PDB file of C-alpha atoms in Angstrom:
ATOM      1  CA  LEU A1400    -105.180  65.723 -34.120  1.00  0.00           C
ATOM      2  CA  SER A1401    -103.693  62.540 -32.823  1.00  0.00           C
ATOM      3  CA  SER A1402    -105.868  62.678 -29.789  1.00  0.00           C
ATOM      4  CA  GLU A1403    -109.022  63.359 -31.501  1.00  0.00           C
ATOM      5  CA  HIS A1404    -108.299  60.860 -34.125  1.00  0.00           C
ATOM      6  CA  PRO A1405    -106.453  57.954 -32.222  1.00  0.00           C
ATOM      7  CA  LYS A1406    -107.005  55.178 -34.814  1.00  0.00           C
ATOM      8  CA  ALA A1407    -105.754  57.608 -37.743  1.00  0.00           C
ATOM      9  CA  LYS A1408    -102.259  57.425 -38.707  1.00  0.00           C
ATOM     10  CA  ILE A1409    -101.179  61.207 -38.689  1.00  0.00           C
ATOM     11  CA  ILE A1410     -97.458  62.712 -39.390  1.00  0.00           C
ATOM     12  CA  PHE A1411     -95.969  66.074 -39.781  1.00  0.00           C
ATOM     13  CA  LEU A1412     -93.298  67.070 -42.047  1.00  0.00           C
ATOM     14  CA  SER A1413     -91.630  70.349 -42.356  1.00  0.00           C
ATOM     15  CA  LEU A1414     -90.817  71.496 -45.952  1.00  0.00           C
ATOM     16  CA  ASP A1415     -89.526  74.631 -47.769  1.00  0.00           C
ATOM     17  CA  MET A1416     -91.936  75.828 -50.457  1.00  0.00           C
ATOM     18  CA  ALA A1417     -89.258  77.806 -52.179  1.00  0.00           C
ATOM     19  CA  ASN A1418     -87.284  74.533 -52.900  1.00  0.00           C
ATOM     20  CA  LYS A1419     -88.072  72.012 -55.263  1.00  0.00           C
ATOM     21  CA  ASP A1420     -86.144  69.167 -53.558  1.00  0.00           C
ATOM     22  CA  SER A1421     -87.903  69.812 -50.315  1.00  0.00           C
ATOM     23  CA  ILE A1422     -91.315  69.628 -52.052  1.00  0.00           C
ATOM     24  CA  HIS A1423     -90.437  66.263 -53.939  1.00  0.00           C
ATOM     25  CA  LYS A1424     -88.819  64.661 -50.920  1.00  0.00           C
ATOM     26  CA  SER A1425     -91.631  65.872 -48.577  1.00  0.00           C
ATOM     27  CA  LEU A1426     -94.260  64.186 -51.030  1.00  0.00           C
ATOM     28  CA  GLU A1427     -92.347  61.110 -51.809  1.00  0.00           C
ATOM     29  CA  GLN A1428     -92.269  60.534 -48.005  1.00  0.00           C
ATOM     30  CA  VAL A1429     -96.060  60.728 -47.671  1.00  0.00           C
ATOM     31  CA  ALA A1430     -96.452  58.566 -50.369  1.00  0.00           C
ATOM     32  CA  LYS A1431     -94.071  56.009 -48.933  1.00  0.00           C
ATOM     33  CA  GLU A1432     -95.818  56.393 -45.518  1.00  0.00           C
ATOM     34  CA  PHE A1433     -99.170  55.997 -46.731  1.00  0.00           C
ATOM     35  CA  LYS A1434     -98.677  54.098 -49.828  1.00  0.00           C
ATOM     36  CA  PHE A1435    -101.203  56.601 -51.972  1.00  0.00           C
ATOM     37  CA  ILE A1436    -102.053  60.088 -51.835  1.00  0.00           C
ATOM     38  CA  ASP A1437    -105.685  60.730 -52.438  1.00  0.00           C
ATOM     39  CA  ILE A1438    -106.037  64.195 -51.750  1.00  0.00           C
ATOM     40  CA  LEU A1439    -103.311  66.916 -51.937  1.00  0.00           C
ATOM     41  CA  ILE A1440    -104.378  70.610 -50.793  1.00  0.00           C
ATOM     42  CA  ASN A1441    -101.564  73.336 -51.491  1.00  0.00           C
ATOM     43  CA  CYS A1442    -102.341  75.981 -49.105  1.00  0.00           C
ATOM     44  CA  VAL A1443     -99.173  78.215 -48.945  1.00  0.00           C
ATOM     45  CA  GLY A1444     -98.990  81.934 -49.323  1.00  0.00           C
ATOM     46  CA  ILE A1445     -96.874  84.880 -48.161  1.00  0.00           C
ATOM     47  CA  VAL A1446     -97.544  88.513 -48.661  1.00  0.00           C
ATOM     48  CA  ASP A1447     -94.719  90.995 -48.923  1.00  0.00           C
ATOM     49  CA  GLU A1448     -94.575  93.417 -51.737  1.00  0.00           C
ATOM     50  CA  THR A1449     -90.780  94.325 -50.901  1.00  0.00           C
ATOM     51  CA  GLN A1450     -89.839  90.704 -52.203  1.00  0.00           C
ATOM     52  CA  PRO A1451     -91.350  90.023 -55.380  1.00  0.00           C
ATOM     53  CA  GLU A1452     -89.295  86.945 -56.394  1.00  0.00           C
ATOM     54  CA  LEU A1453     -89.695  85.054 -53.032  1.00  0.00           C
ATOM     55  CA  VAL A1454     -93.515  85.793 -53.257  1.00  0.00           C
ATOM     56  CA  ILE A1455     -93.530  84.612 -56.772  1.00  0.00           C
ATOM     57  CA  THR A1456     -91.259  81.626 -55.954  1.00  0.00           C
ATOM     58  CA  VAL A1457     -93.313  80.506 -52.975  1.00  0.00           C
ATOM     59  CA  ASN A1458     -96.912  81.304 -54.118  1.00  0.00           C
ATOM     60  CA  LEU A1459     -96.782  80.375 -57.792  1.00  0.00           C
ATOM     61  CA  ILE A1460     -93.518  78.118 -58.320  1.00  0.00           C
ATOM     62  CA  GLY A1461     -93.798  76.099 -55.267  1.00  0.00           C
ATOM     63  CA  ALA A1462     -97.415  75.116 -55.765  1.00  0.00           C
ATOM     64  CA  ILE A1463     -96.553  74.220 -59.287  1.00  0.00           C
ATOM     65  CA  HIS A1464     -93.876  72.003 -58.199  1.00  0.00           C
ATOM     66  CA  SER A1465     -95.892  70.495 -55.803  1.00  0.00           C
ATOM     67  CA  THR A1466     -98.626  69.952 -58.294  1.00  0.00           C
ATOM     68  CA  LEU A1467     -96.395  68.469 -60.649  1.00  0.00           C
ATOM     69  CA  LYS A1468     -95.156  65.875 -58.142  1.00  0.00           C
ATOM     70  CA  ALA A1469     -98.248  64.868 -56.572  1.00  0.00           C
ATOM     71  CA  VAL A1470     -99.818  64.371 -60.132  1.00  0.00           C
ATOM     72  CA  GLU A1471     -96.834  62.064 -60.722  1.00  0.00           C
ATOM     73  CA  LEU A1472     -97.401  60.368 -57.559  1.00  0.00           C
ATOM     74  CA  MET A1473    -101.164  60.004 -57.822  1.00  0.00           C
ATOM     75  CA  SER A1474    -101.847  59.369 -61.593  1.00  0.00           C
ATOM     76  CA  LYS A1475    -103.401  56.300 -62.405  1.00  0.00           C
ATOM     77  CA  ASP A1476    -101.313  55.954 -65.291  1.00  0.00           C
ATOM     78  CA  LYS A1477     -98.284  55.564 -62.962  1.00  0.00           C
ATOM     79  CA  GLY A1478     -99.706  53.274 -60.517  1.00  0.00           C
ATOM     80  CA  GLY A1479    -101.809  55.912 -58.381  1.00  0.00           C
ATOM     81  CA  ARG A1480    -105.317  55.703 -57.265  1.00  0.00           C
ATOM     82  CA  GLY A1481    -106.214  59.370 -58.923  1.00  0.00           C
ATOM     83  CA  GLY A1482    -107.789  61.348 -56.364  1.00  0.00           C
ATOM     84  CA  PHE A1483    -108.468  65.252 -55.724  1.00  0.00           C
ATOM     85  CA  LEU A1484    -105.784  68.306 -55.925  1.00  0.00           C
ATOM     86  CA  ILE A1485    -106.729  71.548 -54.683  1.00  0.00           C
ATOM     87  CA  ASN A1486    -104.885  74.785 -55.038  1.00  0.00           C
ATOM     88  CA  VAL A1487    -105.496  77.405 -52.587  1.00  0.00           C
ATOM     89  CA  ALA A1488    -105.334  80.855 -54.239  1.00  0.00           C
ATOM     90  CA  SER A1489    -107.379  84.004 -53.311  1.00  0.00           C
ATOM     91  CA  VAL A1490    -110.267  86.078 -54.473  1.00  0.00           C
ATOM     92  CA  LEU A1491    -107.289  88.538 -55.476  1.00  0.00           C
ATOM     93  CA  GLY A1492    -106.176  86.358 -58.061  1.00  0.00           C
ATOM     94  CA  LEU A1493    -109.691  86.893 -59.883  1.00  0.00           C
ATOM     95  CA  ILE A1494    -109.610  90.605 -59.444  1.00  0.00           C
ATOM     96  CA  PRO A1495    -107.034  93.409 -59.988  1.00  0.00           C
ATOM     97  CA  ASP A1496    -105.261  94.558 -56.333  1.00  0.00           C
ATOM     98  CA  PHE A1497    -103.447  97.665 -56.840  1.00  0.00           C
ATOM     99  CA  THR A1498    -102.291  97.693 -53.394  1.00  0.00           C
ATOM    100  CA  HIS A1499    -100.583  94.302 -53.519  1.00  0.00           C
ATOM    101  CA  CYS A1500     -99.634  93.798 -57.459  1.00  0.00           C
ATOM    102  CA  ILE A1501     -97.190  91.026 -56.778  1.00  0.00           C
ATOM    103  CA  PHE A1502     -99.345  88.914 -54.346  1.00  0.00           C
ATOM    104  CA  SER A1503    -102.312  89.277 -56.917  1.00  0.00           C
ATOM    105  CA  ALA A1504    -100.020  88.273 -59.758  1.00  0.00           C
ATOM    106  CA  SER A1505     -98.747  85.236 -58.046  1.00  0.00           C
ATOM    107  CA  LYS A1506    -102.495  84.313 -57.202  1.00  0.00           C
ATOM    108  CA  HIS A1507    -103.635  85.032 -60.867  1.00  0.00           C
ATOM    109  CA  GLY A1508    -100.769  82.817 -62.271  1.00  0.00           C
ATOM    110  CA  LEU A1509    -101.946  79.940 -59.655  1.00  0.00           C
ATOM    111  CA  ILE A1510    -105.351  79.896 -60.935  1.00  0.00           C
ATOM    112  CA  GLY A1511    -104.268  80.019 -64.670  1.00  0.00           C
ATOM    113  CA  PHE A1512    -101.804  77.061 -63.999  1.00  0.00           C
ATOM    114  CA  THR A1513    -104.538  75.284 -61.961  1.00  0.00           C
ATOM    115  CA  ARG A1514    -107.377  75.766 -64.596  1.00  0.00           C
ATOM    116  CA  SER A1515    -104.640  74.730 -67.214  1.00  0.00           C
ATOM    117  CA  ILE A1516    -103.689  71.406 -65.697  1.00  0.00           C
ATOM    118  CA  ALA A1517    -107.203  70.389 -64.750  1.00  0.00           C
ATOM    119  CA  SER A1518    -107.980  69.633 -68.277  1.00  0.00           C
ATOM    120  CA  ASP A1519    -109.995  66.669 -69.311  1.00  0.00           C
ATOM    121  CA  VAL A1520    -107.348  65.816 -71.301  1.00  0.00           C
ATOM    122  CA  TYR A1521    -105.120  65.118 -68.501  1.00  0.00           C
ATOM    123  CA  TYR A1522    -108.120  63.757 -66.284  1.00  0.00           C
ATOM    124  CA  LYS A1523    -108.784  60.785 -68.793  1.00  0.00           C
ATOM    125  CA  HIS A1524    -105.044  59.650 -67.771  1.00  0.00           C
ATOM    126  CA  THR A1525    -104.477  60.616 -64.354  1.00  0.00           C
ATOM    127  CA  GLY A1526    -107.892  60.385 -62.600  1.00  0.00           C
ATOM    128  CA  ILE A1527    -106.806  63.519 -60.668  1.00  0.00           C
ATOM    129  CA  LYS A1528    -109.577  66.283 -60.372  1.00  0.00           C
ATOM    130  CA  VAL A1529    -107.942  69.411 -59.873  1.00  0.00           C
ATOM    131  CA  ASN A1530    -109.754  72.724 -58.364  1.00  0.00           C
ATOM    132  CA  ALA A1531    -108.864  76.018 -57.422  1.00  0.00           C
ATOM    133  CA  PHE A1532    -109.749  77.515 -54.081  1.00  0.00           C
ATOM    134  CA  CYS A1533    -110.140  81.442 -53.608  1.00  0.00           C
ATOM    135  CA  PRO A1534    -110.705  82.373 -50.201  1.00  0.00           C
ATOM    136  CA  GLY A1535    -111.923  86.118 -49.520  1.00  0.00           C
ATOM    137  CA  LYS A1536    -110.902  87.986 -46.314  1.00  0.00           C
ATOM    138  CA  THR A1537    -110.069  85.268 -43.650  1.00  0.00           C
ATOM    139  CA  GLU A1538    -108.867  85.954 -40.266  1.00  0.00           C
ATOM    140  CA  THR A1539    -105.511  84.468 -40.500  1.00  0.00           C
ATOM    141  CA  PRO A1540    -101.632  85.800 -39.729  1.00  0.00           C
ATOM    142  CA  LEU A1541    -101.531  86.495 -43.637  1.00  0.00           C
ATOM    143  CA  GLY A1542    -104.163  88.795 -43.420  1.00  0.00           C
ATOM    144  CA  LYS A1543    -102.173  90.879 -40.907  1.00  0.00           C
ATOM    145  CA  LYS A1544     -99.148  90.884 -42.919  1.00  0.00           C
ATOM    146  CA  TYR A1545    -101.608  92.317 -45.922  1.00  0.00           C
ATOM    147  CA  ILE A1546    -101.626  95.642 -44.087  1.00  0.00           C
ATOM    148  CA  GLU A1547     -97.984  96.125 -43.619  1.00  0.00           C
ATOM    149  CA  ASN A1548     -97.204  97.221 -46.949  1.00  0.00           C
ATOM    150  CA  ALA A1549     -98.333  98.185 -50.541  1.00  0.00           C
ATOM    151  CA  THR A1550     -96.505  97.680 -53.985  1.00  0.00           C
ATOM    152  CA  LEU A1551     -96.418 101.438 -54.434  1.00  0.00           C
ATOM    153  CA  GLU A1552     -96.806 103.896 -51.483  1.00  0.00           C
ATOM    154  CA  TYR A1553     -99.549 105.573 -53.028  1.00  0.00           C
ATOM    155  CA  GLY A1554    -101.854 102.337 -52.243  1.00  0.00           C
ATOM    156  CA  LEU A1555    -101.339 102.561 -48.412  1.00  0.00           C
ATOM    157  CA  PRO A1556    -104.174 104.598 -47.633  1.00  0.00           C
ATOM    158  CA  TYR A1557    -106.473 102.203 -49.560  1.00  0.00           C
ATOM    159  CA  ILE A1558    -105.619  99.067 -47.767  1.00  0.00           C
ATOM    160  CA  THR A1559    -108.046  99.840 -45.048  1.00  0.00           C
ATOM    161  CA  ASN A1560    -110.856  99.074 -47.262  1.00  0.00           C
ATOM    162  CA  VAL A1561    -109.956  95.222 -47.098  1.00  0.00           C
ATOM    163  CA  SER A1562    -108.689  95.341 -43.566  1.00  0.00           C
ATOM    164  CA  GLU A1563    -111.574  96.687 -42.351  1.00  0.00           C
ATOM    165  CA  SER A1564    -114.074  94.831 -44.374  1.00  0.00           C
ATOM    166  CA  LYS A1565    -116.191  91.759 -42.942  1.00  0.00           C
ATOM    167  CA  GLY A1566    -114.168  88.384 -42.869  1.00  0.00           C
ATOM    168  CA  GLN A1567    -114.556  84.674 -42.245  1.00  0.00           C
ATOM    169  CA  THR A1568    -112.990  82.542 -39.756  1.00  0.00           C
ATOM    170  CA  THR A1569    -110.512  79.822 -40.499  1.00  0.00           C
ATOM    171  CA  GLU A1570    -112.959  77.207 -39.115  1.00  0.00           C
ATOM    172  CA  GLU A1571    -115.531  78.649 -41.838  1.00  0.00           C
ATOM    173  CA  CYS A1572    -113.050  78.720 -44.718  1.00  0.00           C
ATOM    174  CA  ALA A1573    -112.189  75.198 -44.156  1.00  0.00           C
ATOM    175  CA  ALA A1574    -115.892  74.111 -44.018  1.00  0.00           C
ATOM    176  CA  THR A1575    -116.260  75.526 -47.415  1.00  0.00           C
ATOM    177  CA  LEU A1576    -113.428  73.728 -48.578  1.00  0.00           C
ATOM    178  CA  ILE A1577    -114.853  70.346 -47.408  1.00  0.00           C
ATOM    179  CA  LYS A1578    -118.058  71.373 -49.484  1.00  0.00           C
ATOM    180  CA  ALA A1579    -115.700  72.028 -52.700  1.00  0.00           C
ATOM    181  CA  LEU A1580    -114.392  68.461 -52.110  1.00  0.00           C
ATOM    182  CA  GLU A1581    -117.840  67.039 -51.732  1.00  0.00           C
ATOM    183  CA  ALA A1582    -118.979  68.665 -54.941  1.00  0.00           C
ATOM    184  CA  ASP A1583    -116.474  66.187 -56.759  1.00  0.00           C
ATOM    185  CA  LYS A1584    -115.825  68.366 -59.869  1.00  0.00           C
ATOM    186  CA  ASN A1585    -112.940  68.639 -62.163  1.00  0.00           C
ATOM    187  CA  GLU A1586    -111.722  72.011 -63.331  1.00  0.00           C
ATOM    188  CA  ALA A1587    -113.885  74.218 -60.744  1.00  0.00           C
ATOM    189  CA  VAL A1588    -112.830  77.339 -59.323  1.00  0.00           C
ATOM    190  CA  TRP A1589    -114.481  78.175 -56.052  1.00  0.00           C
ATOM    191  CA  ILE A1590    -114.644  81.347 -53.903  1.00  0.00           C
ATOM    192  CA  SER A1591    -115.092  80.856 -50.424  1.00  0.00           C
ATOM    193  CA  ASP A1592    -116.191  84.367 -48.785  1.00  0.00           C
ATOM    194  CA  ASN A1593    -118.004  84.826 -45.451  1.00  0.00           C
ATOM    195  CA  ALA A1594    -118.509  81.097 -44.850  1.00  0.00           C
ATOM    196  CA  GLU A1595    -120.332  80.687 -48.130  1.00  0.00           C
ATOM    197  CA  LEU A1596    -119.055  78.987 -51.348  1.00  0.00           C
ATOM    198  CA  THR A1597    -119.602  80.167 -54.836  1.00  0.00           C
ATOM    199  CA  GLU A1598    -118.457  78.516 -58.210  1.00  0.00           C
ATOM    200  CA  VAL A1599    -116.805  80.900 -60.560  1.00  0.00           C
ATOM    201  CA  THR A1600    -118.089  80.869 -64.306  1.00  0.00           C
ATOM    202  CA  PHE A1601    -115.670  82.245 -66.632  1.00  0.00           C
ATOM    203  CA  PRO A1602    -116.682  83.538 -69.949  1.00  0.00           C
ATOM    204  CA  THR A1603    -114.453  82.096 -73.235  1.00  0.00           C
ATOM    205  CA  TYR A1604    -112.622  85.019 -74.212  1.00  0.00           C
ATOM    206  CA  TRP A1605    -110.663  83.432 -77.205  1.00  0.00           C
ATOM    207  CA  ALA A1606    -110.888  80.037 -78.703  1.00  0.00           C
ATOM    208  CA  PRO A1607    -108.639  78.829 -81.626  1.00  0.00           C
ATOM    209  CA  ARG A1608    -110.163  78.873 -85.006  1.00  0.00           C
ATOM    210  CA  GLN A1609    -110.317  75.886 -87.304  1.00  0.00           C
ATOM    211  CA  ASP A1610    -111.356  77.333 -90.672  1.00  0.00           C
TER     212      ASP A1610
END
């Protein structure tokens, strides 16, 4: 990246998404190096149905810690400039996935958290637009891990339905993520599938009654 963009300041930090202190220290260092954080993309995910605690800790709790710390550092109310925050979830956080119940649960949780913290009640104070970004099948090492195990053995024969389906490249996925940023929306949930970007429209299942 430095060779392609010689005038840009680029740093690399290693952090542990299962460790709150590691996440906080890394984001604080970024804010110190660049003075401000304008855009944060939480793109983290592991697939291992044999380790539910680790999957939930990394995929959901780690992303929550990163989001909350970023809000603290980016918020206009606290001296930041506002900006954009995207949590990368999965289409399997929008639908049930009986072959990978734990992974699906972690991404359902991330979408619920993201939609909640994206509330305009918060945006009026923070100036931070928050979106969830849900890739479909994308050619990554994560996809290869996906076919190695299922939550219950009965699901193993069905994994091929996903593994043999058409997917997108990481470059195509990244291009749709840029489009999501350019759309400049708050509270949006996006699907990136086969190089196409689609906004998700959710029905209102329930609202508190005031009468």
